[in-house]
CSV table of C-alpha atoms and ligand atoms in Angstrom, one decimal:
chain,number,residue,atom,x,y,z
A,200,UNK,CA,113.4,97.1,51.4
A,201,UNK,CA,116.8,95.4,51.8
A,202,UNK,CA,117.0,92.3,53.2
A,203,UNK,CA,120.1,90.1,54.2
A,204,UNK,CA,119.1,86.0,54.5
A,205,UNK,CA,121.9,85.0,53.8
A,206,UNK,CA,124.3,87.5,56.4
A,207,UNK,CA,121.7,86.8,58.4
A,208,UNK,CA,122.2,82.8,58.5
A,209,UNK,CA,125.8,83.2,58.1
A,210,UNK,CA,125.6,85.2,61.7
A,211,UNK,CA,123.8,82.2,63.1
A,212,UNK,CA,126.3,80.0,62.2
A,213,UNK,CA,129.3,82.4,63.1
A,214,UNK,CA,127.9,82.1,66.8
A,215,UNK,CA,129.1,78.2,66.8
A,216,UNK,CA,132.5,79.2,65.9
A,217,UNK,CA,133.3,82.8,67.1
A,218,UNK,CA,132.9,84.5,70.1
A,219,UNK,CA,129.3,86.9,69.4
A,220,UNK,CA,129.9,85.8,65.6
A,221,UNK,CA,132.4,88.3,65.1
A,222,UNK,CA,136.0,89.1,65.4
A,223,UNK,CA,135.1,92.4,66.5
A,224,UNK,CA,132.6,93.6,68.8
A,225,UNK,CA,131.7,96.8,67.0
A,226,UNK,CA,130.5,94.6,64.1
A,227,UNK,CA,127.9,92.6,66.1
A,228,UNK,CA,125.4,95.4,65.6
A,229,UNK,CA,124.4,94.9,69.3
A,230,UNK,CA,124.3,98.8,70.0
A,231,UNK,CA,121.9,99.5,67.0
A,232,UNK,CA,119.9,95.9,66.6
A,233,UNK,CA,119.6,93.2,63.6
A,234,UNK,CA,122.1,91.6,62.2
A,235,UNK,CA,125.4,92.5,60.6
A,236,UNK,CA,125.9,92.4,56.6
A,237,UNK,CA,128.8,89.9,55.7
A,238,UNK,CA,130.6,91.5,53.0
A,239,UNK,CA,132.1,89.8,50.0
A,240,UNK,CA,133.6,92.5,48.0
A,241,UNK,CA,134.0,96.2,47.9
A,242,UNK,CA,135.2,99.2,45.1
A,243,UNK,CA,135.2,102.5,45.2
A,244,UNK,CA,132.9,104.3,47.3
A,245,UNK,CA,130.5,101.1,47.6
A,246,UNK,CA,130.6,97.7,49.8
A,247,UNK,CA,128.3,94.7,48.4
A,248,UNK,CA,126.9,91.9,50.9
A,249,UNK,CA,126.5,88.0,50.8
A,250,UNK,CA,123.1,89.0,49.4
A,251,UNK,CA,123.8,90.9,46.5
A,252,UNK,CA,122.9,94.2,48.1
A,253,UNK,CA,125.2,97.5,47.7
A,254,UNK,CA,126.3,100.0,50.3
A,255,UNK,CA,127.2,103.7,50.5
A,256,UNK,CA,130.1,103.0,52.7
A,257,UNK,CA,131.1,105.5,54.9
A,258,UNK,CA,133.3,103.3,57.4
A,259,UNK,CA,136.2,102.7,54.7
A,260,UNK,CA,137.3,99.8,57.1
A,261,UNK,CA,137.5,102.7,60.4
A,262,UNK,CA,139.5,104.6,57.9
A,263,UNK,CA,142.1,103.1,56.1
A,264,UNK,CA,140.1,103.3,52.2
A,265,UNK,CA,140.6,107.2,51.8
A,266,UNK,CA,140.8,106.7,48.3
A,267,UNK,CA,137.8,104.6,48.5
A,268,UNK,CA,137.9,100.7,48.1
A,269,UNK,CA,140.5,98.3,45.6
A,270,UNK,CA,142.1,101.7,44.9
A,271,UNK,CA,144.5,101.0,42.3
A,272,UNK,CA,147.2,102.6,43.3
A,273,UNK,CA,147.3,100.3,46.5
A,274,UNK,CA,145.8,96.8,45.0
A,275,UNK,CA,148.6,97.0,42.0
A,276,UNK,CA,151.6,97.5,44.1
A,277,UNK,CA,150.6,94.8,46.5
A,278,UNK,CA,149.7,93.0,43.6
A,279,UNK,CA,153.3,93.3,42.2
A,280,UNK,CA,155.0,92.3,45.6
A,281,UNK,CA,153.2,89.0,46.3
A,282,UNK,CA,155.6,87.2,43.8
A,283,UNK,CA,158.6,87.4,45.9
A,284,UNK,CA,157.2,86.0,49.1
A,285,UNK,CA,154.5,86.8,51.1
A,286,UNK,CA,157.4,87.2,54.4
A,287,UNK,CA,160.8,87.0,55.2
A,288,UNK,CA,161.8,87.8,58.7
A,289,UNK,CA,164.3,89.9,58.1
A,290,UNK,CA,164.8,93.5,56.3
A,291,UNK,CA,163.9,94.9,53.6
A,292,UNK,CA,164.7,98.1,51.3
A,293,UNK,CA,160.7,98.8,51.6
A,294,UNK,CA,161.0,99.1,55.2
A,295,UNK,CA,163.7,101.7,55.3
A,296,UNK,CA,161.4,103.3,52.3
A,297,UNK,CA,158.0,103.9,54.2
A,298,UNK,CA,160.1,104.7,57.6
A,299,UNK,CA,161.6,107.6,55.9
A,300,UNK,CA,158.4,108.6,54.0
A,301,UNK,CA,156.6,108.8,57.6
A,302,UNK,CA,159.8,110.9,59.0
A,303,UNK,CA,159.2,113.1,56.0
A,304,UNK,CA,155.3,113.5,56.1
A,305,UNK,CA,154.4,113.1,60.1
A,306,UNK,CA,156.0,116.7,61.5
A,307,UNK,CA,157.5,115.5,64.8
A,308,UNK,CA,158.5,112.0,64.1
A,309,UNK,CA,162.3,111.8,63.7
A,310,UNK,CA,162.4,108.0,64.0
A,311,UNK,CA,159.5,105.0,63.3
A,312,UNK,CA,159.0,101.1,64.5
A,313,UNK,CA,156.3,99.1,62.4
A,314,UNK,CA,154.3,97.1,64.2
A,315,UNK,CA,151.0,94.9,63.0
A,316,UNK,CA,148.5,97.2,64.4
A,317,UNK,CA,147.4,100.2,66.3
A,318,UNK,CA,146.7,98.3,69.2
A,319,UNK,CA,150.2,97.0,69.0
A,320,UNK,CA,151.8,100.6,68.7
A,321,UNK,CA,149.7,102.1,71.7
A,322,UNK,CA,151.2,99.4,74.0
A,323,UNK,CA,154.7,100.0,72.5
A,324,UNK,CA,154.5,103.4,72.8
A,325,UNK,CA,153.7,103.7,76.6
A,326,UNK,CA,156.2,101.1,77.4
A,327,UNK,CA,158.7,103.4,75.8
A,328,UNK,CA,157.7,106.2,77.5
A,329,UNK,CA,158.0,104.5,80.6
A,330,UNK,CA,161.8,103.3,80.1
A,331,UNK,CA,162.4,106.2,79.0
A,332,UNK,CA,161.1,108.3,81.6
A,333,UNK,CA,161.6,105.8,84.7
A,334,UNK,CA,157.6,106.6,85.5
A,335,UNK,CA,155.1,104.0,85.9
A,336,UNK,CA,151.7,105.8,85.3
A,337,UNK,CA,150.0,107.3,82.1
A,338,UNK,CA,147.5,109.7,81.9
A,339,UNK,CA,144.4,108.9,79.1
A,340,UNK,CA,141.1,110.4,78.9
A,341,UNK,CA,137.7,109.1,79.4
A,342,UNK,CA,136.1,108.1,75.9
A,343,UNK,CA,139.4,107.9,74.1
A,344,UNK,CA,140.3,104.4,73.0
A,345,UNK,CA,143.5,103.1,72.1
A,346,UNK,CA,143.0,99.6,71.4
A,347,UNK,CA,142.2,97.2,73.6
A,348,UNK,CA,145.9,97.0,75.5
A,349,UNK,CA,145.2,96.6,79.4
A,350,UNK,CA,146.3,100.1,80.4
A,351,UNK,CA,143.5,101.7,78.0
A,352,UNK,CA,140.5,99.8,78.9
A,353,UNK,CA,140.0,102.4,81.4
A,354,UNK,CA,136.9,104.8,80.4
A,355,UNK,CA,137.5,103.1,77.5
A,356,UNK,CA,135.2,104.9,74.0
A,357,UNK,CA,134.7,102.4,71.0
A,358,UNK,CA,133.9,99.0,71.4
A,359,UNK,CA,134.2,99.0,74.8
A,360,UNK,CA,131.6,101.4,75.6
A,361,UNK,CA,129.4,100.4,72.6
A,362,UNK,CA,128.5,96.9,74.6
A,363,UNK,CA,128.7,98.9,78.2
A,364,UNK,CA,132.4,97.7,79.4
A,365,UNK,CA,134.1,100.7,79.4
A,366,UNK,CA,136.4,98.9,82.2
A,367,UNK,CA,136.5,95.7,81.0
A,368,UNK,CA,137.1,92.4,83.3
A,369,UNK,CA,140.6,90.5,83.0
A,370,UNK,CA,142.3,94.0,83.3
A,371,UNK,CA,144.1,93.7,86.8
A,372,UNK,CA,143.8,96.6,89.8
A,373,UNK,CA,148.4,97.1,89.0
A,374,UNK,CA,147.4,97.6,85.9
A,375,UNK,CA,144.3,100.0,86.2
A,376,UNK,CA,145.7,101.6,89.1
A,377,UNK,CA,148.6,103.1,86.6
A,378,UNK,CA,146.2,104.5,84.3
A,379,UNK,CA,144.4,107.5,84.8
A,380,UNK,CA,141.8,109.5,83.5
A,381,UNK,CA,141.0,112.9,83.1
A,382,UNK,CA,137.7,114.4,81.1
A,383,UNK,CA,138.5,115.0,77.7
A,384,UNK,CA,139.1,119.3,76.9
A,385,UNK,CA,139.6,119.4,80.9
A,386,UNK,CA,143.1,120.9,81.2
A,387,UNK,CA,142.6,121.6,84.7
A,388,UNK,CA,141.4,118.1,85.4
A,389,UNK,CA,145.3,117.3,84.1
A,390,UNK,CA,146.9,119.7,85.6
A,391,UNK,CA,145.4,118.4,89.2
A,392,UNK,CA,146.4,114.4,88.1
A,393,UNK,CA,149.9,115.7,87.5
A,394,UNK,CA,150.0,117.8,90.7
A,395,UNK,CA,148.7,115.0,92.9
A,396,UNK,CA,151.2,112.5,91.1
A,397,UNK,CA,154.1,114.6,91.0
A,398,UNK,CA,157.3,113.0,89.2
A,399,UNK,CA,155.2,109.6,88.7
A,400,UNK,CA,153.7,110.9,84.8
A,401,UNK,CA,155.6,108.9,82.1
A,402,UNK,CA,152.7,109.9,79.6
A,403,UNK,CA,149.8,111.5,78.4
A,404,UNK,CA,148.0,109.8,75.2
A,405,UNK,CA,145.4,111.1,73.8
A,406,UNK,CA,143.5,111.2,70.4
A,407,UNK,CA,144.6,114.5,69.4
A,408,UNK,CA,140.5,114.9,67.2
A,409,UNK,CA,138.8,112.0,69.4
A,410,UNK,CA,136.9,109.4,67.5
A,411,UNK,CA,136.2,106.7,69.6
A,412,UNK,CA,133.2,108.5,71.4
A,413,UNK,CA,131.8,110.0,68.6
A,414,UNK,CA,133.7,112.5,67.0
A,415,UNK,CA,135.1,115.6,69.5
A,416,UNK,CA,137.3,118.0,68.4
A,417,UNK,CA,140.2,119.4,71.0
A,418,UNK,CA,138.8,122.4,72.3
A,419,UNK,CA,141.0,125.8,71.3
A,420,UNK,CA,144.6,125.8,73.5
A,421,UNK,CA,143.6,121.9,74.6
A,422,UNK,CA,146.4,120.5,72.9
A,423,UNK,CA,148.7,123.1,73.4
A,424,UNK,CA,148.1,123.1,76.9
A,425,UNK,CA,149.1,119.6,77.2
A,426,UNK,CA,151.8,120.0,75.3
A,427,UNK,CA,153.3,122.7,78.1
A,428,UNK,CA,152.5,120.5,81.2
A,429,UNK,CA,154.4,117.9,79.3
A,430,UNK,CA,157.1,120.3,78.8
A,431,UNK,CA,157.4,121.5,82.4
A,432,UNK,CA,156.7,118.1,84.1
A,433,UNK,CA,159.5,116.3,81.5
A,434,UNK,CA,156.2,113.8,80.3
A,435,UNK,CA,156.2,112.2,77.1
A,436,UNK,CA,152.8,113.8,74.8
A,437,UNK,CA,151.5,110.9,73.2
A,438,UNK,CA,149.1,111.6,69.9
A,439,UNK,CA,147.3,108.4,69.2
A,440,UNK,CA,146.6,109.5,65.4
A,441,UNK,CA,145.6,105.6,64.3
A,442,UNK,CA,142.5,107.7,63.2
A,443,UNK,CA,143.9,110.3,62.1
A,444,UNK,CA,147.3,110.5,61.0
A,445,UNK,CA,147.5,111.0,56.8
A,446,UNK,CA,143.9,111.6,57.3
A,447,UNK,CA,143.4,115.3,58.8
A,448,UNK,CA,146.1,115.8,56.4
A,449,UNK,CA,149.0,114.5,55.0
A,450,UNK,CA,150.6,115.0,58.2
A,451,UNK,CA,147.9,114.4,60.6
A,452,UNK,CA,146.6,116.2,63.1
A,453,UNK,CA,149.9,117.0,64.8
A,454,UNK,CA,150.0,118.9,61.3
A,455,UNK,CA,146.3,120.6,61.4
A,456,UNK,CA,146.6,121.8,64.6
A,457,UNK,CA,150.4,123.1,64.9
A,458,UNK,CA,151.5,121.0,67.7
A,459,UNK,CA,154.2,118.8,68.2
A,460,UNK,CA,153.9,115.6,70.5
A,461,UNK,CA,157.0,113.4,71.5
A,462,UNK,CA,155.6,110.5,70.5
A,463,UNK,CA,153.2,109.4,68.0
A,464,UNK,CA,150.8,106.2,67.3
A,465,UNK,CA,149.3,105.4,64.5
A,466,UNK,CA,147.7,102.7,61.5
A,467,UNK,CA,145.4,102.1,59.4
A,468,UNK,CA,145.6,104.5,57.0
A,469,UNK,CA,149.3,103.1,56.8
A,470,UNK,CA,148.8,100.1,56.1
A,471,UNK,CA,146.4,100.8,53.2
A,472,UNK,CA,143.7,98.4,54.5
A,473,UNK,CA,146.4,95.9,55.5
A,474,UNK,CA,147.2,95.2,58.9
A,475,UNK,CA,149.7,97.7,59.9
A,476,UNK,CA,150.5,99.7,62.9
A,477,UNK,CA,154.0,102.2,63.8
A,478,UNK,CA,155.3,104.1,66.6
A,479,UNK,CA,157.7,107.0,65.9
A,480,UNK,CA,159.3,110.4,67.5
A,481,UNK,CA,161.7,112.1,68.6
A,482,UNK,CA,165.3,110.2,68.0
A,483,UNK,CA,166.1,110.4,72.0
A,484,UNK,CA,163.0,108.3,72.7
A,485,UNK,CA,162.9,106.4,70.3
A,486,UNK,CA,166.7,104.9,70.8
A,487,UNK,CA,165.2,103.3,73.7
A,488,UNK,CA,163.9,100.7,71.4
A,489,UNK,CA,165.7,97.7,71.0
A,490,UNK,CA,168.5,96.5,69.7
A,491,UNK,CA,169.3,100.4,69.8
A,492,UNK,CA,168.4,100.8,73.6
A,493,UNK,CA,166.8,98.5,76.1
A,494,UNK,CA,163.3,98.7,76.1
A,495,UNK,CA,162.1,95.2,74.7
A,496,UNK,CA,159.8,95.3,71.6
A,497,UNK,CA,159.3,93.0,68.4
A,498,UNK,CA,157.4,91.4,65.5
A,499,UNK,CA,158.0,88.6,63.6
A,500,UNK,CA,155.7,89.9,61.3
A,501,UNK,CA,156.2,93.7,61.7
A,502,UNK,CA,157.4,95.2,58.0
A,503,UNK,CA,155.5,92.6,56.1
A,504,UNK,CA,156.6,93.4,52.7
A,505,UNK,CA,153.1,93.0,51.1
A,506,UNK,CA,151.7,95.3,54.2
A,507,UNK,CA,154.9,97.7,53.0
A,508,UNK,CA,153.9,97.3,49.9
A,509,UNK,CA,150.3,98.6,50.3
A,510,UNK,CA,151.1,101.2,53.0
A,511,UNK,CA,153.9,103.0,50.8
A,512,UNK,CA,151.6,103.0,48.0
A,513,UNK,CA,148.5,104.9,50.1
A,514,UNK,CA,151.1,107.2,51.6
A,515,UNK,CA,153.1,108.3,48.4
A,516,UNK,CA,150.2,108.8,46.9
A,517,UNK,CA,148.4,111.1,49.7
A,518,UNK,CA,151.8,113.4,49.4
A,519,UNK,CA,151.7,113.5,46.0
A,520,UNK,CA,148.5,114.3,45.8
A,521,UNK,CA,147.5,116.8,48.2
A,522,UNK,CA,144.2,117.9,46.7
A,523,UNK,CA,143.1,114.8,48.1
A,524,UNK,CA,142.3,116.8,50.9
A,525,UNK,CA,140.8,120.0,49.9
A,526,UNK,CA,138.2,117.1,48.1
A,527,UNK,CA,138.0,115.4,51.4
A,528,UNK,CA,136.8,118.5,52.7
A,529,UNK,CA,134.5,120.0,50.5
A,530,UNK,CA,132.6,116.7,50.3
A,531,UNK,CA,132.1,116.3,53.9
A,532,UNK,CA,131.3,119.8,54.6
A,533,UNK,CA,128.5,119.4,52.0
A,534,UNK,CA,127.4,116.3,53.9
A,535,UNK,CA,127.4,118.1,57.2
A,536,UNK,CA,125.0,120.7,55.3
A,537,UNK,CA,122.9,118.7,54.0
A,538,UNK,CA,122.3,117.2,56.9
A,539,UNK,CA,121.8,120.5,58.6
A,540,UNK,CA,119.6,122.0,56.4
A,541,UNK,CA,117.8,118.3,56.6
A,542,UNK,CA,117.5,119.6,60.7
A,543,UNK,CA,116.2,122.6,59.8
A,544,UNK,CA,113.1,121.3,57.6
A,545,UNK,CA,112.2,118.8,60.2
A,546,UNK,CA,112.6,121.2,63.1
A,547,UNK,CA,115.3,119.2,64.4
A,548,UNK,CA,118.5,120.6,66.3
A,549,UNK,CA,120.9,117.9,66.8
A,550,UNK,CA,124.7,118.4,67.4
A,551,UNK,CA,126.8,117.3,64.4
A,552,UNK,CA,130.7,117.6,65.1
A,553,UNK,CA,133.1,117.2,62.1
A,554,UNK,CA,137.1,117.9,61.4
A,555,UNK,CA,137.6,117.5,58.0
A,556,UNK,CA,136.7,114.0,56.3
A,557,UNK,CA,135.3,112.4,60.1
A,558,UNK,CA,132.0,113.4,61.7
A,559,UNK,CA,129.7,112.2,63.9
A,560,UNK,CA,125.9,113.3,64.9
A,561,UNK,CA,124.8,112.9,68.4
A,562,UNK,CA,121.0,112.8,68.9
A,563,UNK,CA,121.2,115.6,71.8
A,564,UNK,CA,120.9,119.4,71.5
A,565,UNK,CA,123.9,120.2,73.7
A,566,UNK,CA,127.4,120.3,72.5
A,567,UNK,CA,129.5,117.3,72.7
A,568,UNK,CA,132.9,118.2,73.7
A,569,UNK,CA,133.8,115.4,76.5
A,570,UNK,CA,132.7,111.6,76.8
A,571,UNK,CA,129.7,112.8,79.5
A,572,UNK,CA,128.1,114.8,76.8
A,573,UNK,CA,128.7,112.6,74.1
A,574,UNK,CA,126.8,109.8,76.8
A,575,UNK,CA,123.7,112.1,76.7
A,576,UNK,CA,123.2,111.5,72.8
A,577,UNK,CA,119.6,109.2,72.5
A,578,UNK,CA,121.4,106.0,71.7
A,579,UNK,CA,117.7,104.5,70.8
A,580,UNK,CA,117.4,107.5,68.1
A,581,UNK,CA,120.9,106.3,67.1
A,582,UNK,CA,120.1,102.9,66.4
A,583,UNK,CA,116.3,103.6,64.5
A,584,UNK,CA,118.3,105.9,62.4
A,585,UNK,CA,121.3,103.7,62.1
A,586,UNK,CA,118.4,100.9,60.3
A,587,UNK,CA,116.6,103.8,58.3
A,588,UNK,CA,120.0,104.5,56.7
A,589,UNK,CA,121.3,100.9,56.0
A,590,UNK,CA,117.5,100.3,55.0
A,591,UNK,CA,118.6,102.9,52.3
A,592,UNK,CA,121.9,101.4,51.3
A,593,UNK,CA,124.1,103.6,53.6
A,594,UNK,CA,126.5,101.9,55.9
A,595,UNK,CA,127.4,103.5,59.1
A,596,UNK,CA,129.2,102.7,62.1
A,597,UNK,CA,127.1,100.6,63.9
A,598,UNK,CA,127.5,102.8,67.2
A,599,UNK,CA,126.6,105.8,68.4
A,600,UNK,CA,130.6,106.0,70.0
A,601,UNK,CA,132.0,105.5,66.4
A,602,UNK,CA,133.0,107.8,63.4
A,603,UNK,CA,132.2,107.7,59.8
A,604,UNK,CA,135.1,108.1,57.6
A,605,UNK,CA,134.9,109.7,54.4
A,606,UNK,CA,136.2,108.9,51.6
A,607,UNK,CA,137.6,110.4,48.0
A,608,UNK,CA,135.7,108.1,46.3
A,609,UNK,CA,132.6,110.2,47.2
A,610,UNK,CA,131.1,111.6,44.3
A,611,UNK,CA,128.4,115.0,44.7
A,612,UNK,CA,125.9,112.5,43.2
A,613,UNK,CA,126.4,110.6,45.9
A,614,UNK,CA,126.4,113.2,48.7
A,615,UNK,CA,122.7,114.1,47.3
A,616,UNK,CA,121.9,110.1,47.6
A,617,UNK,CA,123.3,110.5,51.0
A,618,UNK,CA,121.7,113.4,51.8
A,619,UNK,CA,118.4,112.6,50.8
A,620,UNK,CA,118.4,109.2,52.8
A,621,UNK,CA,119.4,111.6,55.8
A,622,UNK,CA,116.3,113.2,55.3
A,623,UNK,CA,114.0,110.1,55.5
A,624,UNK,CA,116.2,108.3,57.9
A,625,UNK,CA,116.0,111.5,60.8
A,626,UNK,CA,112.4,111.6,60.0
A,627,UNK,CA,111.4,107.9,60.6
A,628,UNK,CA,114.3,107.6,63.2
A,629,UNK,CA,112.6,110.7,66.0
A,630,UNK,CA,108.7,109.1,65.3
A,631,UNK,CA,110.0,106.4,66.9
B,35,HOZ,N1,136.8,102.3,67.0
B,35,HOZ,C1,137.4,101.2,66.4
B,35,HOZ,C2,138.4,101.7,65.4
B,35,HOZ,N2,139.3,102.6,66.1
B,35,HOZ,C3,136.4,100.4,65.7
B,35,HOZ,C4,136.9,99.2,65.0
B,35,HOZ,C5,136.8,98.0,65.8
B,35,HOZ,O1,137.0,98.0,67.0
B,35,HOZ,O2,136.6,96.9,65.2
């Protein structure tokens, strides 16, 4: 039996000083009870607590540790930047660096703005597509999250509707009346928003593999069907790949799936756990950024050299080292069938949905392809099994509306260890 006194007093005390004890909701464990494991220290493929215990983590911070935790590569080059100051305000030969290694890896991004986060890039990137275009409203789709910007805490996945605020208070009617929603995989849903709204559509964002509801995969001809009412209706495609982007594959899902959006988001694979965030597409749009055009966006701390530092270290290496991926792959499709075969000993039929190193289970026996069937996963068989795991030293996502991350640091010893504590876990989780 794990236990955690000292995460667990640290969490009382966190409450005096932070809002819930956290600086992010996800982490509060609300959605899957007890209390969340303050971490001290992390490497490789395991995460250790306050209290000495270890994790199988399958988070990697949402994402950014492919290569697992303190990856060399990374630590070493940030490591040797520190030395010449941790900022300048002003530019640096690192940040015309990564900006051309993103041009080179993402396919349709011909120009790139850092920024600090994903959140930061989402809002950016609408605001472009808006001065560009001349149009005030976006299109986004229920479950999808795109930070916590105003315009996407609409139907919001994630956080938001982990703790039940999928439209959260403080977000004003202007604001949510610009934003709206279509079911995810529903092209004719679109297709009627864009008809009712003609000539007012700056933008469609979407997650082009959504992961903030669970994991759903775009059905067949989803994204391509966007992609031509976007082309006929002169609206700017959006891929929010913060999740996926370097992930999928070296060039994201943009890459995986063959198509092209104008405009791209994405982070924290980029940033190689640091706090980074960028923007890019195609040159025309992008020139409406300032100083080169006048839609207003900036950073004093955007293209942090230690952030460069980190992020151009992760993304060289992930070119260089492509079979990264085809690991990626093979370890989380054994996962998956472990798990399955797991199903099929216990008489169990849950829906597991996976693109390549992300996958969710959802504790229903209908397919989850939109956020309404992704709502009618057992969230109380979520959060026994969520406990059953961490009882076992395997870190989750502490929400049904998450994704786990895998990463290369896996090893097939410990996709057996995994496997097995799937086993126990699904068992104790359905007696209830
Ligand atoms: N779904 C979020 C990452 N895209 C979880 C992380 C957080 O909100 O703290």
């Amino acid at each position: 039996m794990i236990h955690a006194p000292i995460s667990e007093e640290l969490f009382q005390r966190a409450q005096h000083s932070i809002p819930g004890g956290v600086n992010s909701p996800v982490r509060a464990f609300r959605a899957v009870g007890g209390n969340p494991r303050f971490m001290v220290s992390a490497k490789g493929p395991y995460m250790f607590d306050e209290d000495g215990n270890r994790y199988i983590d399958l988070i990697n911070s949402w994402g950014p540790m492919i290569l697992g935790h303190a990856a060399e590569v990374v630590n070493e080059a940030v490591a040797k930047a520190i030395p010449n100051s941790l900022s300048f305000g002003a530019p640096t030969r690192k940040e015309v660096e990564i900006a051309e290694l993103i041009v080179s890896m993402m396919p349709s991004i011909e120009k790139v703005r850092m920024v600090n986060s994903g959140t930061e890039a989402t809002m950016s990137a609408i605001r472009v597509a808006r001065g560009f275009t001349g149009r005030d409203k976006i299109i986004k789709f229920e479950g999808c999250y795109h930070g916590h910007g105003d315009s996407f805490l609409i139907s919001a996945g994630s956080g938001a509707i982990t703790l039940g605020v999928p439209d959260s208070p403080g977000v004003t009617k202007g604001t949510a009346n610009d934003t709206l929603t279509a079911p995810y995989n529903n092209l004719e849903a679109v297709q009627a928003l864009v008809d009712a709204n003609k000539g007012q559509i700056a933008a469609i964002i979407l997650e082009p593999v959504a992961g903030n509801m669970g994991l759903v995969t775009p059905a067949e001809g989803f994204l391509q069907g966007l992609r031509s009412i976007c082309d006929k209706e002169g609206i700017v495609l959006i891929f929010d790949e913060v999740m996926t982007g370097f992930r999928l594959s070296a060039g994201g899902a943009q890459q995986l799936y063959g198509v092209k959006p104008d405009m791209s988001t994405m982070g924290k694979i980029i940033g190689g756990g640091m706090p980074v965030g960028a923007y890019g597409g195609k040159k025309e749009i992008m020139d409406c950024v300032a100083p080169a055009g006048p839609v207003y966006q900036a950073g004093t701390l955007s293209g942090n050299p230690i952030a460069m530092a980190a992020g151009m270290a992760m993304l060289t290496y992930l070119k260089e080292h492509p079979e990264v991926y085809t690991q990626l792959e093979q370890t989380s499709a054994s996962m998956v069938a472990g798990m399955q075969q797991n199903m099929q000993q216990l008489g169990l039929n849950y829906t597991i949905n996976r693109v390549g190193s992300m996958f969710s289970i959802f504790f229903t026996e209908q397919p989850v392809y939109d956020f309404d069937t992704a709502k009618a996963s057992d969230t109380a068989v979520f959060g026994r099994y969520f406990n059953a795991m961490l009882q076992r030293g395997v870190y989750l996502a502490p929400s049904q509306y998450e994704t786990l991350f895998v990463s290369a640091a896996i090893t097939n010893e410990l996709v057996e260890q995994y496997v097995q504590a799937n086993f126990e876990a699904l068992q104790e989780a359905v007696q209830g």
